[in-house]
Amino acid sequence: MFTSFLLQLLLFSVSLIPNSSAQSAHDTVTDPTKRAEYAFTTLQTWYNASTGIWDSTGWWNSANIMTMVGNLAKTEPKNQRLQKLAARIFANTVMQAPAKNPQPGIENEASRGQDVNKTFALSNRTDPEDWLDGFYDDDLWWALAWINAYDITSNPKYLHLAEGIFAAVTKAWPTRCGNGGIFWSWEEEYMNAIANELFMSTAAHLANRMDEEDRKKEYVAWAERTLDWFLSSGMINERGTINDGLTEDCENNDRTTWSYNQGVILGALVQLNKATPNPTYLALAACIAKAAIIELSDVDGVIHDICEPECGGDGTQFKGIFIRNLQILHEAAPDDAYAEVININAESIWVNDRDGNAFSVNWAGPFVRPANASTQSSAMDALVAAIAVH
Ligand SMILES: *[C@@H]1O[C@H](CO)[C@@H](O)[C@H](O)[C@H]1NC(C)=O
Ligand SMILES: *[C@@H]1O[C@H](CO)[C@@H](O)[C@H](O)[C@H]1NC(C)=O
Ligand SMILES: *[C@@H]1O[C@H](CO)[C@@H](O)[C@H](O)[C@H]1NC(C)=O
Ligand SMILES: *[C@@H]1O[C@H](CO)[C@@H](O)[C@H](O)[C@H]1NC(C)=O
């Protein structure tokens, strides 16, 4: 036990800042890269080498944490320690995490009701089935995380995994609404925004990573088909923001406009525009981004979800996903308004919502005890986004 603890420290903890990794950060740290690295030291205290996911948070959250870690690594391509650490995390998670899948086999009729062989799941292989838990949004968070891991490592195994997950989720198409879209889960009841935005985003990301023109076209077609369905579904309201999903009668259900639902679609449209340029894609992204900023910001420009400070296991992750994707839009179609939102939020997190190197749920503060890997990584999405716009 002691040995494995040491091994974990050695392999997965962060000492990116020479001579100071053990110290806590303070208000005077202004360099965005240093801020993110300090935050990373605390995040990695939750990384569990034997499960491949982060303690104190859930399955789908860990996919998002992995994406954030990848994005941090992308900001510092010459930092060898960071590159190696990120690669080690991907390599460990791909082997260990399948055993933590909360509902393994549920999407596969044949294996429903059977015990899943955990020994097999722990072997050195990559099987898309391992990453399916019955919730198609969860599946696709992992697909996006593995695409990011592929970008950083160039390991084709990760790309194949993402392709396999996407292929598995196509079975959820179409829903009973408008003869398109995917359901939220294997129960085939609810049609929601997040699963469909992720489906579009994964297809568009994959399109940009295919060598063969035919494969690329297939993914572009899926992304465009999903966008068309999404636009006609009524999920975008009259204010220009996106509600949670559809009613039984296939109409906008007027439920919460969660921040992440205003975010994932931005990254999807940027990737789709890259695969098949069309000015309407970035124009639509700008409309949604601006409507969301108006709707979700407080008077100081800090983004909120209405669940704060009791956001539970899921809601804590949302705001980081919005900022992460806003930065992607800013990179493709720069706008001072986006840079301002990113900087204001990163600054507020650092100054108002920090305890040592830990960050909590309300970015305007005060710090809510205890922080966990979800609040930490979500805040880090903003800290990492701020590196790029600095
Ligand atoms: C890691 O996860 C395992 C399995 O859930 C658990 O027993 C252990 O306490 C966790 N933490 C560490 C530091 O190993
Ligand atoms: C589980 O999978 C492992 C590895 O393939 C195999 O050796 C073992 O016999 C399997 N166990 C069961 C109960 O099927
Ligand atoms: C897993 O398989 C890959 C090849 O696909 C190999 O390079 C790697 O060393 C293997 N890892 C382990 C722990 O067996
Ligand atoms: C993480 O922290 C948030 C905010 O304090 C809390 O609502 C959530 O339940 C915590 N997550 C877990 C898994 O305990």
Short mmCIF file of C-alpha atoms and ligand atoms in Angstrom, two decimals:
data_model
loop_
_atom_site.label_atom_id
_atom_site.label_comp_id
_atom_site.label_asym_id
_atom_site.label_seq_id
_atom_site.Cartn_x
_atom_site.Cartn_y
_atom_site.Cartn_z
CA MET A 1 0.00 0.00 0.00
CA PHE A 2 2.78 2.37 1.00
CA THR A 3 4.76 1.48 -2.09
CA SER A 4 1.82 1.99 -4.41
CA PHE A 5 1.17 5.35 -2.79
CA LEU A 6 4.76 6.40 -3.47
CA LEU A 7 4.52 5.12 -7.02
CA GLN A 8 1.38 7.13 -7.50
CA LEU A 9 3.10 10.26 -6.21
CA LEU A 10 6.07 9.67 -8.44
CA LEU A 11 4.15 8.96 -11.61
CA PHE A 12 1.11 11.20 -11.45
CA SER A 13 1.75 14.15 -9.17
CA VAL A 14 2.92 17.47 -10.48
CA SER A 15 6.16 19.22 -9.77
CA LEU A 16 6.18 21.56 -12.71
CA ILE A 17 7.25 24.59 -10.76
CA PRO A 18 10.80 24.02 -9.52
CA ASN A 19 11.30 24.41 -5.76
CA SER A 20 7.81 25.65 -5.13
CA SER A 21 5.44 22.80 -5.88
CA ALA A 22 4.87 22.14 -2.22
CA GLN A 23 3.91 25.69 -1.45
CA SER A 24 0.53 27.20 -1.86
CA ALA A 25 -0.07 29.91 -4.34
CA HIS A 26 -1.15 33.43 -3.43
CA ASP A 27 -2.76 36.50 -4.91
CA THR A 28 0.51 37.84 -6.24
CA VAL A 29 0.84 35.04 -8.79
CA THR A 30 -0.33 36.67 -12.01
CA ASP A 31 1.22 34.50 -14.72
CA PRO A 32 -1.68 32.41 -16.09
CA THR A 33 0.53 29.41 -16.80
CA LYS A 34 1.81 29.37 -13.22
CA ARG A 35 -1.71 29.72 -11.89
CA ALA A 36 -2.82 26.68 -13.89
CA GLU A 37 0.21 24.68 -12.76
CA TYR A 38 -0.43 25.46 -9.11
CA ALA A 39 -4.02 24.35 -9.58
CA PHE A 40 -2.81 21.17 -11.27
CA THR A 41 -0.76 20.21 -8.20
CA THR A 42 -3.98 20.08 -6.20
CA LEU A 43 -6.00 18.38 -8.94
CA GLN A 44 -3.53 15.50 -9.02
CA THR A 45 -3.97 14.79 -5.33
CA TRP A 46 -7.32 13.33 -6.44
CA TYR A 47 -6.01 11.29 -9.38
CA ASN A 48 -6.24 7.64 -8.43
CA ALA A 49 -3.67 5.54 -10.28
CA SER A 50 -5.51 2.32 -9.54
CA THR A 51 -8.86 3.49 -10.95
CA GLY A 52 -7.57 5.83 -13.66
CA ILE A 53 -10.15 8.44 -12.68
CA TRP A 54 -10.17 11.28 -10.18
CA ASP A 55 -11.41 10.52 -6.64
CA SER A 56 -14.17 12.82 -5.31
CA THR A 57 -15.97 13.03 -8.63
CA GLY A 58 -17.79 10.86 -11.13
CA TRP A 59 -17.29 8.93 -14.34
CA TRP A 60 -18.23 11.54 -16.93
CA ASN A 61 -16.52 14.29 -14.93
CA SER A 62 -13.26 12.42 -15.27
CA ALA A 63 -13.53 12.51 -19.06
CA ASN A 64 -13.80 16.28 -18.82
CA ILE A 65 -10.88 16.46 -16.43
CA MET A 66 -8.82 14.51 -18.93
CA THR A 67 -9.82 16.93 -21.70
CA MET A 68 -8.77 19.85 -19.52
CA VAL A 69 -5.42 18.20 -18.73
CA GLY A 70 -4.92 17.73 -22.48
CA ASN A 71 -5.73 21.38 -23.10
CA LEU A 72 -3.20 22.44 -20.48
CA ALA A 73 -0.60 20.23 -22.18
CA LYS A 74 -1.46 21.87 -25.52
CA THR A 75 -0.59 25.30 -24.12
CA GLU A 76 2.95 24.19 -23.30
CA PRO A 77 4.18 21.91 -26.09
CA LYS A 78 7.81 22.40 -25.05
CA ASN A 79 7.28 21.51 -21.40
CA GLN A 80 8.50 17.92 -21.48
CA ARG A 81 7.49 17.13 -17.91
CA LEU A 82 3.96 18.24 -18.59
CA GLN A 83 3.80 16.37 -21.92
CA LYS A 84 5.03 13.18 -20.30
CA LEU A 85 2.71 13.51 -17.33
CA ALA A 86 -0.30 14.01 -19.61
CA ALA A 87 0.71 11.01 -21.72
CA ARG A 88 1.12 8.89 -18.57
CA ILE A 89 -2.32 9.86 -17.36
CA PHE A 90 -3.89 8.92 -20.72
CA ALA A 91 -2.00 5.61 -20.83
CA ASN A 92 -3.03 4.70 -17.28
CA THR A 93 -6.64 5.86 -17.62
CA VAL A 94 -7.19 3.92 -20.83
CA MET A 95 -6.22 0.73 -19.01
CA GLN A 96 -7.75 1.25 -15.57
CA ALA A 97 -10.88 3.34 -15.94
CA PRO A 98 -13.07 0.77 -17.76
CA ALA A 99 -13.41 -1.12 -14.47
CA LYS A 100 -15.10 1.99 -13.01
CA ASN A 101 -17.73 2.25 -15.75
CA PRO A 102 -20.93 2.59 -13.67
CA GLN A 103 -23.08 0.53 -16.07
CA PRO A 104 -20.85 -1.64 -18.23
CA GLY A 105 -22.55 -3.53 -21.01
CA ILE A 106 -25.88 -1.77 -20.64
CA GLU A 107 -25.93 -0.55 -24.23
CA ASN A 108 -25.30 -3.99 -25.58
CA GLU A 109 -28.52 -6.06 -25.67
CA ALA A 110 -26.56 -9.29 -25.78
CA SER A 111 -24.66 -8.63 -22.61
CA ARG A 112 -27.50 -7.11 -20.64
CA GLY A 113 -27.95 -8.94 -17.37
CA GLN A 114 -24.62 -10.73 -17.64
CA ASP A 115 -21.72 -10.11 -15.35
CA VAL A 116 -18.97 -8.19 -17.02
CA ASN A 117 -15.55 -9.80 -16.76
CA LYS A 118 -13.56 -7.20 -14.87
CA THR A 119 -10.31 -9.06 -15.39
CA PHE A 120 -10.83 -8.72 -19.08
CA ALA A 121 -11.72 -5.06 -18.72
CA LEU A 122 -8.41 -4.45 -17.01
CA SER A 123 -6.31 -6.00 -19.73
CA ASN A 124 -4.27 -3.90 -22.13
CA ARG A 125 -6.76 -3.31 -24.88
CA THR A 126 -9.01 -0.58 -26.06
CA ASP A 127 -12.58 -1.54 -26.63
CA PRO A 128 -15.14 1.20 -27.22
CA GLU A 129 -17.70 -0.91 -25.33
CA ASP A 130 -15.75 -0.31 -22.12
CA TRP A 131 -16.61 3.38 -22.28
CA LEU A 132 -20.37 3.08 -22.79
CA ASP A 133 -22.52 3.49 -19.68
CA GLY A 134 -25.98 3.91 -21.17
CA PHE A 135 -25.90 7.70 -21.11
CA TYR A 136 -24.90 8.87 -24.56
CA ASP A 137 -23.58 12.19 -23.28
CA ASP A 138 -21.21 10.34 -20.94
CA ASP A 139 -20.02 8.14 -23.82
CA LEU A 140 -19.31 11.16 -26.00
CA TRP A 141 -17.44 13.08 -23.27
CA TRP A 142 -15.02 10.16 -23.33
CA ALA A 143 -14.87 10.22 -27.13
CA LEU A 144 -13.85 13.88 -27.03
CA ALA A 145 -11.32 13.21 -24.27
CA TRP A 146 -9.68 10.47 -26.34
CA ILE A 147 -9.60 12.68 -29.43
CA ASN A 148 -7.71 15.26 -27.37
CA ALA A 149 -5.35 12.55 -26.11
CA TYR A 150 -4.75 11.57 -29.74
CA ASP A 151 -3.96 15.19 -30.65
CA ILE A 152 -1.27 15.28 -27.99
CA THR A 153 0.26 11.82 -28.30
CA SER A 154 -0.50 10.97 -31.96
CA ASN A 155 -1.36 7.50 -30.65
CA PRO A 156 -3.90 6.10 -33.16
CA LYS A 157 -5.34 3.81 -30.49
CA TYR A 158 -7.04 6.81 -28.88
CA LEU A 159 -8.53 7.97 -32.17
CA HIS A 160 -9.87 4.49 -32.89
CA LEU A 161 -11.43 4.42 -29.46
CA ALA A 162 -13.22 7.70 -30.14
CA GLU A 163 -14.41 6.43 -33.52
CA GLY A 164 -15.71 3.26 -31.92
CA ILE A 165 -17.60 5.19 -29.24
CA PHE A 166 -19.14 7.46 -31.87
CA ALA A 167 -20.14 4.48 -34.01
CA ALA A 168 -21.80 2.84 -31.00
CA VAL A 169 -23.80 5.98 -30.23
CA THR A 170 -25.16 6.25 -33.78
CA LYS A 171 -27.58 3.50 -32.70
CA ALA A 172 -29.40 6.14 -30.64
CA TRP A 173 -30.41 7.95 -33.86
CA PRO A 174 -33.20 8.86 -34.72
CA THR A 175 -35.51 9.91 -31.91
CA ARG A 176 -39.28 10.16 -32.25
CA CYS A 177 -38.90 13.93 -32.74
CA GLY A 178 -38.38 15.13 -36.30
CA ASN A 179 -36.99 11.76 -37.35
CA GLY A 180 -33.53 12.67 -36.09
CA GLY A 181 -31.35 13.48 -33.15
CA ILE A 182 -30.17 11.05 -30.48
CA PHE A 183 -31.76 10.17 -27.19
CA TRP A 184 -30.12 11.05 -23.89
CA SER A 185 -29.89 7.46 -22.70
CA TRP A 186 -30.46 3.79 -23.42
CA GLU A 187 -33.96 4.17 -21.95
CA GLU A 188 -34.88 6.18 -25.07
CA GLU A 189 -37.13 8.61 -23.27
CA TYR A 190 -35.58 12.07 -23.07
CA MET A 191 -34.24 14.12 -26.00
CA ASN A 192 -31.82 16.71 -24.66
CA ALA A 193 -29.40 19.34 -25.89
CA ILE A 194 -26.17 18.08 -24.38
CA ALA A 195 -26.18 14.62 -25.97
CA ASN A 196 -26.92 16.08 -29.40
CA GLU A 197 -24.36 18.88 -29.12
CA LEU A 198 -21.74 16.31 -28.13
CA PHE A 199 -22.76 14.03 -31.00
CA MET A 200 -22.30 16.91 -33.44
CA SER A 201 -19.02 17.93 -31.85
CA THR A 202 -17.56 14.42 -31.86
CA ALA A 203 -18.51 13.94 -35.53
CA ALA A 204 -16.95 17.29 -36.48
CA HIS A 205 -13.78 16.60 -34.47
CA LEU A 206 -13.43 13.18 -36.11
CA ALA A 207 -13.98 14.66 -39.58
CA ASN A 208 -10.90 16.84 -39.10
CA ARG A 209 -8.74 13.87 -38.14
CA MET A 210 -9.46 11.48 -41.01
CA ASP A 211 -6.88 10.78 -43.71
CA GLU A 212 -9.39 9.26 -46.09
CA GLU A 213 -11.73 11.67 -47.81
CA ASP A 214 -14.67 9.23 -47.64
CA ARG A 215 -14.41 8.82 -43.90
CA LYS A 216 -14.17 12.55 -43.46
CA LYS A 217 -17.31 13.05 -45.57
CA GLU A 218 -19.20 10.56 -43.47
CA TYR A 219 -18.42 12.43 -40.26
CA VAL A 220 -19.16 15.80 -41.85
CA ALA A 221 -22.53 14.41 -42.94
CA TRP A 222 -23.31 13.27 -39.38
CA ALA A 223 -22.36 16.66 -37.96
CA GLU A 224 -24.45 18.55 -40.52
CA ARG A 225 -27.40 16.22 -40.10
CA THR A 226 -27.28 16.75 -36.34
CA LEU A 227 -27.01 20.52 -36.71
CA ASP A 228 -29.99 20.63 -39.06
CA TRP A 229 -32.05 18.56 -36.66
CA PHE A 230 -30.91 20.63 -33.68
CA LEU A 231 -31.87 23.92 -35.35
CA SER A 232 -35.31 22.65 -36.27
CA SER A 233 -35.87 20.96 -32.90
CA GLY A 234 -36.68 24.24 -31.13
CA MET A 235 -34.02 23.72 -28.49
CA ILE A 236 -32.69 27.26 -29.11
CA ASN A 237 -35.05 29.74 -27.48
CA GLU A 238 -36.09 33.25 -28.53
CA ARG A 239 -33.26 34.78 -26.47
CA GLY A 240 -30.73 32.75 -28.44
CA THR A 241 -29.75 30.42 -25.61
CA ILE A 242 -30.27 26.69 -25.40
CA ASN A 243 -32.65 25.01 -22.98
CA ASP A 244 -32.12 21.58 -21.51
CA GLY A 245 -34.25 19.54 -23.90
CA LEU A 246 -37.58 18.69 -25.48
CA THR A 247 -41.00 17.81 -24.10
CA GLU A 248 -42.88 14.61 -24.83
CA ASP A 249 -44.48 16.57 -27.67
CA CYS A 250 -41.12 17.47 -29.14
CA GLU A 251 -41.15 21.11 -28.10
CA ASN A 252 -38.61 23.16 -26.17
CA ASN A 253 -39.21 22.20 -22.52
CA ASP A 254 -38.13 25.60 -21.19
CA ARG A 255 -35.89 23.95 -18.61
CA THR A 256 -32.62 25.45 -17.35
CA THR A 257 -30.18 27.00 -19.80
CA TRP A 258 -27.15 25.29 -18.24
CA SER A 259 -23.84 26.90 -19.12
CA TYR A 260 -22.40 23.77 -20.73
CA ASN A 261 -25.26 23.66 -23.22
CA GLN A 262 -24.17 27.09 -24.45
CA GLY A 263 -20.58 25.83 -24.74
CA VAL A 264 -20.33 22.44 -26.43
CA ILE A 265 -22.11 23.70 -29.54
CA LEU A 266 -19.49 26.45 -29.98
CA GLY A 267 -16.65 23.94 -30.24
CA ALA A 268 -18.83 21.78 -32.52
CA LEU A 269 -19.46 24.67 -34.92
CA VAL A 270 -15.77 25.68 -34.96
CA GLN A 271 -14.76 22.12 -35.86
CA LEU A 272 -17.52 21.81 -38.45
CA ASN A 273 -16.45 25.11 -40.03
CA LYS A 274 -12.90 23.81 -40.19
CA ALA A 275 -14.02 20.60 -41.90
CA THR A 276 -16.37 22.33 -44.34
CA PRO A 277 -16.13 26.13 -44.18
CA ASN A 278 -19.44 27.94 -44.14
CA PRO A 279 -19.84 31.47 -42.71
CA THR A 280 -23.19 30.62 -41.15
CA TYR A 281 -21.50 28.24 -38.69
CA LEU A 282 -19.34 30.84 -36.96
CA ALA A 283 -22.14 33.41 -37.15
CA LEU A 284 -24.44 31.03 -35.31
CA ALA A 285 -21.73 30.32 -32.75
CA ALA A 286 -21.27 34.06 -32.14
CA CYS A 287 -25.03 34.53 -31.61
CA ILE A 288 -25.20 31.73 -29.05
CA ALA A 289 -22.01 32.82 -27.27
CA LYS A 290 -23.21 36.41 -26.93
CA ALA A 291 -26.70 35.45 -25.80
CA ALA A 292 -25.18 33.09 -23.22
CA ILE A 293 -22.79 35.71 -21.87
CA ILE A 294 -25.72 38.08 -21.32
CA GLU A 295 -27.85 35.41 -19.69
CA LEU A 296 -25.26 33.74 -17.45
CA SER A 297 -23.05 36.63 -16.27
CA ASP A 298 -23.52 38.54 -13.04
CA VAL A 299 -22.94 42.31 -12.88
CA ASP A 300 -19.19 41.74 -12.62
CA GLY A 301 -19.10 39.46 -15.66
CA VAL A 302 -18.70 36.23 -13.70
CA ILE A 303 -20.52 33.21 -15.18
CA HIS A 304 -22.95 31.27 -12.99
CA ASP A 305 -25.22 28.25 -13.08
CA ILE A 306 -28.41 28.56 -11.04
CA CYS A 307 -27.55 25.51 -8.94
CA GLU A 308 -24.74 27.28 -7.04
CA PRO A 309 -23.56 26.58 -4.45
CA GLU A 310 -25.37 23.20 -4.27
CA CYS A 311 -24.57 21.94 -7.73
CA GLY A 312 -24.15 18.28 -6.80
CA GLY A 313 -21.94 15.91 -8.71
CA ASP A 314 -22.84 17.16 -12.19
CA GLY A 315 -23.51 20.91 -12.12
CA THR A 316 -20.07 21.77 -10.77
CA GLN A 317 -18.51 20.74 -14.09
CA PHE A 318 -20.63 22.92 -16.39
CA LYS A 319 -19.08 26.39 -16.35
CA GLY A 320 -15.61 25.15 -17.22
CA ILE A 321 -17.02 23.43 -20.29
CA PHE A 322 -18.60 26.71 -21.40
CA ILE A 323 -15.38 28.72 -20.98
CA ARG A 324 -13.29 25.98 -22.63
CA ASN A 325 -15.47 26.16 -25.73
CA LEU A 326 -15.72 29.95 -25.68
CA GLN A 327 -11.94 30.04 -25.93
CA ILE A 328 -12.06 27.66 -28.91
CA LEU A 329 -14.50 30.05 -30.59
CA HIS A 330 -12.28 32.99 -29.70
CA GLU A 331 -9.34 31.27 -31.37
CA ALA A 332 -11.34 30.69 -34.57
CA ALA A 333 -13.18 34.05 -34.61
CA PRO A 334 -11.50 36.42 -32.14
CA ASP A 335 -13.71 38.86 -30.31
CA ASP A 336 -12.64 41.09 -27.43
CA ALA A 337 -15.91 40.30 -25.67
CA TYR A 338 -14.91 36.62 -25.36
CA ALA A 339 -11.39 37.42 -24.19
CA GLU A 340 -12.86 39.70 -21.55
CA VAL A 341 -15.20 37.01 -20.23
CA ILE A 342 -12.36 34.48 -20.07
CA ASN A 343 -10.04 36.88 -18.26
CA ILE A 344 -12.66 38.17 -15.83
CA ASN A 345 -13.64 34.66 -14.84
CA ALA A 346 -10.09 33.36 -14.47
CA GLU A 347 -9.20 36.40 -12.37
CA SER A 348 -12.28 36.08 -10.16
CA ILE A 349 -11.59 32.38 -9.62
CA TRP A 350 -8.05 33.17 -8.54
CA VAL A 351 -8.86 36.12 -6.32
CA ASN A 352 -12.31 35.23 -4.89
CA ASP A 353 -12.78 31.47 -5.07
CA ARG A 354 -9.42 30.08 -3.96
CA ASP A 355 -8.18 28.37 -0.82
CA GLY A 356 -4.49 27.54 -1.20
CA ASN A 357 -4.40 25.96 -4.66
CA ALA A 358 -7.99 24.72 -4.48
CA PHE A 359 -11.07 26.19 -6.20
CA SER A 360 -14.75 25.75 -5.49
CA VAL A 361 -18.12 25.97 -7.14
CA ASN A 362 -19.00 29.70 -7.21
CA TRP A 363 -16.44 31.60 -9.26
CA ALA A 364 -17.47 34.89 -7.68
CA GLY A 365 -16.64 33.38 -4.27
CA PRO A 366 -16.60 32.89 -1.45
CA PHE A 367 -14.74 29.58 -1.38
CA VAL A 368 -17.06 26.70 -0.44
CA ARG A 369 -15.47 23.85 1.46
CA PRO A 370 -14.54 21.25 0.41
CA ALA A 371 -13.38 21.63 -3.17
CA ASN A 372 -13.33 18.45 -5.21
CA ALA A 373 -11.89 17.29 -8.53
CA SER A 374 -14.99 18.54 -10.34
CA THR A 375 -14.91 22.11 -8.99
CA GLN A 376 -11.13 22.13 -9.36
CA SER A 377 -11.03 21.01 -12.99
CA SER A 378 -13.94 23.24 -13.96
CA ALA A 379 -12.12 26.27 -12.55
CA MET A 380 -8.98 25.05 -14.30
CA ASP A 381 -10.79 25.12 -17.64
CA ALA A 382 -11.01 28.89 -17.15
CA LEU A 383 -7.42 29.19 -15.91
CA VAL A 384 -6.20 27.23 -18.95
CA ALA A 385 -8.37 29.27 -21.35
CA ALA A 386 -6.81 32.42 -19.88
CA ILE A 387 -3.32 31.20 -20.87
CA ALA A 388 -4.29 31.36 -24.54
CA VAL A 389 -5.96 34.80 -24.44
CA HIS A 390 -3.33 36.42 -22.24
C1 LIG B 1 -8.32 4.69 -5.16
O1 LIG B 1 -9.44 3.90 -5.49
C2 LIG B 1 -9.51 2.69 -4.77
C3 LIG B 1 -10.66 1.89 -5.37
O2 LIG B 1 -11.87 2.62 -5.35
C4 LIG B 1 -9.66 3.00 -3.30
O3 LIG B 1 -9.69 1.79 -2.57
C5 LIG B 1 -8.50 3.87 -2.84
O4 LIG B 1 -8.67 4.24 -1.51
C6 LIG B 1 -8.42 5.11 -3.71
N1 LIG B 1 -7.36 6.01 -3.30
C7 LIG B 1 -6.05 5.79 -3.33
C8 LIG B 1 -5.15 6.90 -2.93
O5 LIG B 1 -5.59 4.72 -3.74
C1 LIG B 2 -12.03 -13.07 -17.76
O1 LIG B 2 -11.11 -12.66 -18.77
C2 LIG B 2 -9.80 -13.17 -18.57
C3 LIG B 2 -8.87 -12.51 -19.61
O2 LIG B 2 -9.34 -12.69 -20.91
C4 LIG B 2 -9.85 -14.69 -18.67
O3 LIG B 2 -8.56 -15.21 -18.45
C5 LIG B 2 -10.82 -15.23 -17.59
O4 LIG B 2 -10.94 -16.61 -17.73
C6 LIG B 2 -12.18 -14.57 -17.73
N1 LIG B 2 -13.02 -14.96 -16.60
C7 LIG B 2 -14.27 -15.38 -16.75
C8 LIG B 2 -15.01 -15.73 -15.50
O5 LIG B 2 -14.81 -15.48 -17.85
C1 LIG B 3 -0.07 -2.11 -24.22
O1 LIG B 3 -0.01 -2.34 -25.63
C2 LIG B 3 0.82 -1.47 -26.35
C3 LIG B 3 0.74 -1.80 -27.83
O2 LIG B 3 -0.58 -1.71 -28.25
C4 LIG B 3 2.25 -1.55 -25.83
O3 LIG B 3 3.06 -0.61 -26.50
C5 LIG B 3 2.28 -1.28 -24.35
O4 LIG B 3 3.59 -1.47 -23.86
C6 LIG B 3 1.33 -2.21 -23.62
N1 LIG B 3 1.29 -1.82 -22.20
C7 LIG B 3 1.27 -2.70 -21.21
C8 LIG B 3 1.27 -2.17 -19.81
O5 LIG B 3 1.27 -3.90 -21.41
C1 LIG B 4 -18.23 18.64 -5.24
O1 LIG B 4 -18.49 19.93 -4.67
C2 LIG B 4 -19.76 20.46 -4.96
C3 LIG B 4 -19.82 21.90 -4.50
O2 LIG B 4 -19.47 22.04 -3.17
C4 LIG B 4 -20.84 19.59 -4.35
O3 LIG B 4 -22.13 20.12 -4.64
C5 LIG B 4 -20.69 18.19 -4.95
O4 LIG B 4 -21.63 17.34 -4.36
C6 LIG B 4 -19.28 17.67 -4.73
N1 LIG B 4 -19.17 16.41 -5.47
C7 LIG B 4 -19.15 15.23 -4.85
C8 LIG B 4 -19.06 14.03 -5.73
O5 LIG B 4 -19.19 15.12 -3.66
#
